[in-house]
Amino acid sequence: MHVGWNCFPDGHVYNRGVGFTVQSSTNQGPGNYVNLSNVPAVVDKQQLFHERLKANEVISVRNEEFLKVPASPIAYWLPNFSVFEGNLFRSSWTSGGRLKTHGSDRYIRFVWETAKDKKHWRRLTKGGEVRKHYGNEEHLVDWSAEAVRHYDSVGGLYPESFQRKEGITWTKVTSANPTFRIKRDVAEYDSGGPVIFNDDYSCDYVALAALNIHPTRFFLEAINPTINTQVNDVLSLPIANLTQTVAKVVASAEQKLVDIAKSDWDAYETSWDFTTLPLLAPEHRDQTLAASYATLRAHWQGMTDNMQRLEEENNRIFIDAYGLQDELTPEVPLEEITLTCNPAYRYGGKATPEELETRLRADTMAEFLHYAVGCMFGRYSLDAPGLILANQGEGLADYLARVPEPSFDVDADNVIPMLDGDWFADDITERFRKFLRVSFGEAKFPENLSFIEGALGKDIRKWFTKDFFDYHVRRYKKRPIYWMFASPKGSFQALIYMHRYRPDTVSVLLNDYLREFISKLQSERGRLEKLADDPGATQTQRTRALKDVAAVIKQIDELEEWEREVVFPLAQAKVEIDLDDGVKRNYPKFVPGLKPIKGLEAADD
């Protein structure tokens, strides 16, 4: 009797592995099994047991059937044990071992942290979020001679024959259904993202399709019903017998699925292969942002629908091949279409379609603003694809060498103020207004700005000053490349770009922005004090002026103390950084000048 959850009369809910007894016997008769676990936990198990006995819902299995399955699990619910008597994955696939660095903080980075020109970093797959077909290439691993010797010395280096080879990978530990992806030959891998290889060191799209289907989940539940999908579990899966014609159909469908998933993955800045924002791509771009978004959203829906159709067709083929028509259906829920452009997957939960669309539109506009900041700093350009300034200490001259006649001017000094008013002509809000005019034209500027602010639910200055940095930190997984200098109460804020940092950057911030802002506040204080004493002003104007004077005085006091205690010492120190050290080691060198990042100090996976 497989009782599952909530099987005791006192109302407590215990773990589903409650227990059972097995008796060694020479009796060759079948064992009889009643499944009480495939119902909600609140169901009365005693009543259910009697109902299923009465309905003769008893499964009879001879013990020798279990011996056909690797490791002989008591998977009584399998309708056909003979599928495991044919070829298993282990007959043509093998494990390449695993990489253990014994020091993730030292040897592993996110792809956006290091300089683009450093050749000793290799891409790394290490598991990650639930994603099928392609993706989760967001890490780098140090592959310098010194690092490789270290991996080898601690027994954590797999053989050279498996290095930079193509295979199939997945996330080892997940509470969701396991999802399988191509492991490209440009990447290495560690224990969080195991890899299997065939003799040709190729992905083999039929095999990848077979691993991402419903029958594989069904079989893995029998082989190892835990959150930990081991290499041996995958190698123990049966290989379906497909005709050559059907195999070609499956391979073609899977190739399309990989292409769709790759297009989706590369559409976001955190991908190594990101080139430009889809919203600005010629095939989606229209005269207005609203029209451009509508075109892009239709394209995303087409991608989602196409992936769902292809996955369901693969499911039909393999369900028939394994003879599981009575056990499984081919339908794939929308939330299991693992594309970032699919809001049902991206956000999950129980939100309504309208709520999902609202979130997707808001995030797409946030991505537009975020990309604009990248163009302000010269990381990206409206006139050239991919990364422009992405090596340590690069500046305006390097940008102009690659983009001689930019349509949008890059920031010259790597400091962009982010304040709650029009204190500087080159602050982030004014720069974005220029970016919007350049990218979508002057004529539609008011309409486009209104669309953005409507999607965000606030004006862009407020979004930049209150939301941008938290959004950036979240999207870049607590390893931001845009750093925000911020006074204790936020009266002064300014961004710098980590890759363009130079030892004199804090001095530029101090002299050209912070002190200039304090001077402007002192002038504002004088103006307000005159207004407060002006007999020609109304009582309301004088009262308001007195209140504003008090607020400005507090700002000046805060900033003068911050300048004296924090910013000036940092400027004097001319702190050096090394991009190879990553954000985790470099960012704390400037605290408390920089806004704190909660969780930055946590150990890496």
mmCIF file of N, CA and C in Angstrom, residues 248-292:
data_model
loop_
_atom_site.group_PDB
_atom_site.id
_atom_site.type_symbol
_atom_site.label_atom_id
_atom_site.label_comp_id
_atom_site.label_asym_id
_atom_site.label_seq_id
_atom_site.Cartn_x
_atom_site.Cartn_y
_atom_site.Cartn_z
ATOM 1 N N LYS A 248 14.415 11.481 -38.042
ATOM 2 C CA LYS A 248 14.738 12.723 -38.747
ATOM 3 C C LYS A 248 13.739 13.819 -38.394
ATOM 4 N N VAL A 249 12.466 13.441 -38.270
ATOM 5 C CA VAL A 249 11.429 14.408 -37.888
ATOM 6 C C VAL A 249 11.708 14.955 -36.491
ATOM 7 N N VAL A 250 12.051 14.053 -35.573
ATOM 8 C CA VAL A 250 12.346 14.454 -34.194
ATOM 9 C C VAL A 250 13.567 15.359 -34.143
ATOM 10 N N ALA A 251 14.642 14.977 -34.858
ATOM 11 C CA ALA A 251 15.869 15.771 -34.857
ATOM 12 C C ALA A 251 15.620 17.165 -35.414
ATOM 13 N N SER A 252 14.833 17.255 -36.481
ATOM 14 C CA SER A 252 14.517 18.553 -37.072
ATOM 15 C C SER A 252 13.743 19.427 -36.096
ATOM 16 N N ALA A 253 12.769 18.823 -35.409
ATOM 17 C CA ALA A 253 11.979 19.571 -34.427
ATOM 18 C C ALA A 253 12.853 20.055 -33.278
ATOM 19 N N GLU A 254 13.751 19.190 -32.800
ATOM 20 C CA GLU A 254 14.597 19.571 -31.677
ATOM 21 C C GLU A 254 15.584 20.672 -32.068
ATOM 22 N N GLN A 255 16.106 20.603 -33.295
ATOM 23 C CA GLN A 255 16.992 21.670 -33.768
ATOM 24 C C GLN A 255 16.268 23.015 -33.747
ATOM 25 N N LYS A 256 15.013 23.014 -34.170
ATOM 26 C CA LYS A 256 14.214 24.245 -34.135
ATOM 27 C C LYS A 256 13.993 24.707 -32.697
ATOM 28 N N LEU A 257 13.760 23.757 -31.795
ATOM 29 C CA LEU A 257 13.560 24.104 -30.388
ATOM 30 C C LEU A 257 14.821 24.731 -29.791
ATOM 31 N N VAL A 258 15.977 24.176 -30.125
ATOM 32 C CA VAL A 258 17.240 24.750 -29.653
ATOM 33 C C VAL A 258 17.420 26.159 -30.206
ATOM 34 N N ASP A 259 17.097 26.351 -31.478
ATOM 35 C CA ASP A 259 17.239 27.672 -32.096
ATOM 36 C C ASP A 259 16.315 28.691 -31.437
ATOM 37 N N ILE A 260 15.086 28.282 -31.143
ATOM 38 C CA ILE A 260 14.146 29.192 -30.477
ATOM 39 C C ILE A 260 14.659 29.552 -29.087
ATOM 40 N N ALA A 261 15.087 28.539 -28.341
ATOM 41 C CA ALA A 261 15.568 28.775 -26.979
ATOM 42 C C ALA A 261 16.818 29.645 -26.980
ATOM 43 N N LYS A 262 17.699 29.444 -27.969
ATOM 44 C CA LYS A 262 18.917 30.267 -28.048
ATOM 45 C C LYS A 262 18.581 31.708 -28.377
ATOM 46 N N SER A 263 17.657 31.911 -29.318
ATOM 47 C CA SER A 263 17.232 33.265 -29.663
ATOM 48 C C SER A 263 16.679 33.985 -28.446
ATOM 49 N N ASP A 264 15.902 33.275 -27.657
ATOM 50 C CA ASP A 264 15.330 33.864 -26.441
ATOM 51 C C ASP A 264 16.417 34.172 -25.421
ATOM 52 N N TRP A 265 17.336 33.239 -25.203
ATOM 53 C CA TRP A 265 18.396 33.432 -24.212
ATOM 54 C C TRP A 265 19.283 34.618 -24.586
ATOM 55 N N ASP A 266 19.624 34.737 -25.849
ATOM 56 C CA ASP A 266 20.547 35.783 -26.307
ATOM 57 C C ASP A 266 19.888 37.152 -26.424
ATOM 58 N N ALA A 267 18.579 37.227 -26.196
ATOM 59 C CA ALA A 267 17.868 38.502 -26.311
ATOM 60 C C ALA A 267 18.031 39.377 -25.078
ATOM 61 N N TYR A 268 18.736 38.874 -24.061
ATOM 62 C CA TYR A 268 18.882 39.608 -22.812
ATOM 63 C C TYR A 268 20.357 39.889 -22.525
ATOM 64 N N GLU A 269 20.619 41.018 -21.900
ATOM 65 C CA GLU A 269 21.979 41.508 -21.707
ATOM 66 C C GLU A 269 22.900 40.525 -20.990
ATOM 67 N N THR A 270 22.358 39.687 -20.154
ATOM 68 C CA THR A 270 23.192 38.784 -19.370
ATOM 69 C C THR A 270 23.743 37.618 -20.176
ATOM 70 N N SER A 271 23.344 37.503 -21.439
ATOM 71 C CA SER A 271 23.913 36.477 -22.304
ATOM 72 C C SER A 271 25.238 36.959 -22.879
ATOM 73 N N TRP A 272 26.209 36.065 -22.930
ATOM 74 C CA TRP A 272 27.508 36.371 -23.526
ATOM 75 C C TRP A 272 27.346 36.788 -24.986
ATOM 76 N N ASP A 273 26.340 36.221 -25.673
ATOM 77 C CA ASP A 273 26.141 36.457 -27.103
ATOM 78 C C ASP A 273 25.080 37.519 -27.394
ATOM 79 N N PHE A 274 24.714 38.319 -26.397
ATOM 80 C CA PHE A 274 23.760 39.409 -26.606
ATOM 81 C C PHE A 274 24.337 40.414 -27.607
ATOM 82 N N THR A 275 23.514 40.845 -28.559
ATOM 83 C CA THR A 275 23.985 41.821 -29.548
ATOM 84 C C THR A 275 23.217 43.137 -29.482
ATOM 85 N N THR A 276 21.896 43.073 -29.442
ATOM 86 C CA THR A 276 21.110 44.301 -29.355
ATOM 87 C C THR A 276 19.758 44.001 -28.745
ATOM 88 N N LEU A 277 19.085 45.021 -28.309
ATOM 89 C CA LEU A 277 17.771 44.859 -27.699
ATOM 90 C C LEU A 277 16.750 44.506 -28.773
ATOM 91 N N PRO A 278 15.987 43.422 -28.606
ATOM 92 C CA PRO A 278 14.991 43.043 -29.622
ATOM 93 C C PRO A 278 14.025 44.164 -29.959
ATOM 94 N N LEU A 279 13.700 44.994 -28.987
ATOM 95 C CA LEU A 279 12.774 46.109 -29.210
ATOM 96 C C LEU A 279 13.304 47.076 -30.266
ATOM 97 N N LEU A 280 14.641 47.118 -30.423
ATOM 98 C CA LEU A 280 15.263 48.038 -31.376
ATOM 99 C C LEU A 280 15.673 47.348 -32.679
ATOM 100 N N ALA A 281 15.426 46.050 -32.776
ATOM 101 C CA ALA A 281 15.783 45.318 -33.990
ATOM 102 C C ALA A 281 14.903 45.789 -35.155
ATOM 103 N N PRO A 282 15.460 45.892 -36.364
ATOM 104 C CA PRO A 282 14.690 46.410 -37.508
ATOM 105 C C PRO A 282 13.373 45.679 -37.754
ATOM 106 N N GLU A 283 13.353 44.364 -37.510
ATOM 107 C CA GLU A 283 12.132 43.606 -37.784
ATOM 108 C C GLU A 283 11.010 43.887 -36.782
ATOM 109 N N HIS A 284 11.316 44.530 -35.671
ATOM 110 C CA HIS A 284 10.294 44.827 -34.667
ATOM 111 C C HIS A 284 10.062 46.331 -34.499
ATOM 112 N N ARG A 285 11.018 47.122 -34.909
ATOM 113 C CA ARG A 285 10.985 48.560 -34.644
ATOM 114 C C ARG A 285 9.969 49.270 -35.511
ATOM 115 N N ASP A 286 9.169 50.123 -34.867
ATOM 116 C CA ASP A 286 8.155 50.917 -35.564
ATOM 117 C C ASP A 286 8.361 52.384 -35.189
ATOM 118 N N GLN A 287 7.436 53.240 -35.575
ATOM 119 C CA GLN A 287 7.589 54.662 -35.277
ATOM 120 C C GLN A 287 7.383 54.971 -33.809
ATOM 121 N N THR A 288 6.608 54.145 -33.134
ATOM 122 C CA THR A 288 6.365 54.367 -31.707
ATOM 123 C C THR A 288 6.773 53.146 -30.902
ATOM 124 N N LEU A 289 7.018 53.386 -29.626
ATOM 125 C CA LEU A 289 7.340 52.269 -28.736
ATOM 126 C C LEU A 289 6.159 51.331 -28.590
ATOM 127 N N ALA A 290 4.964 51.889 -28.536
ATOM 128 C CA ALA A 290 3.770 51.055 -28.375
ATOM 129 C C ALA A 290 3.631 50.093 -29.553
ATOM 130 N N ALA A 291 3.810 50.600 -30.759
ATOM 131 C CA ALA A 291 3.699 49.747 -31.944
ATOM 132 C C ALA A 291 4.843 48.753 -32.007
ATOM 133 N N SER A 292 6.041 49.180 -31.622
ATOM 134 C CA SER A 292 7.198 48.277 -31.609
ATOM 135 C C SER A 292 6.987 47.157 -30.608
#
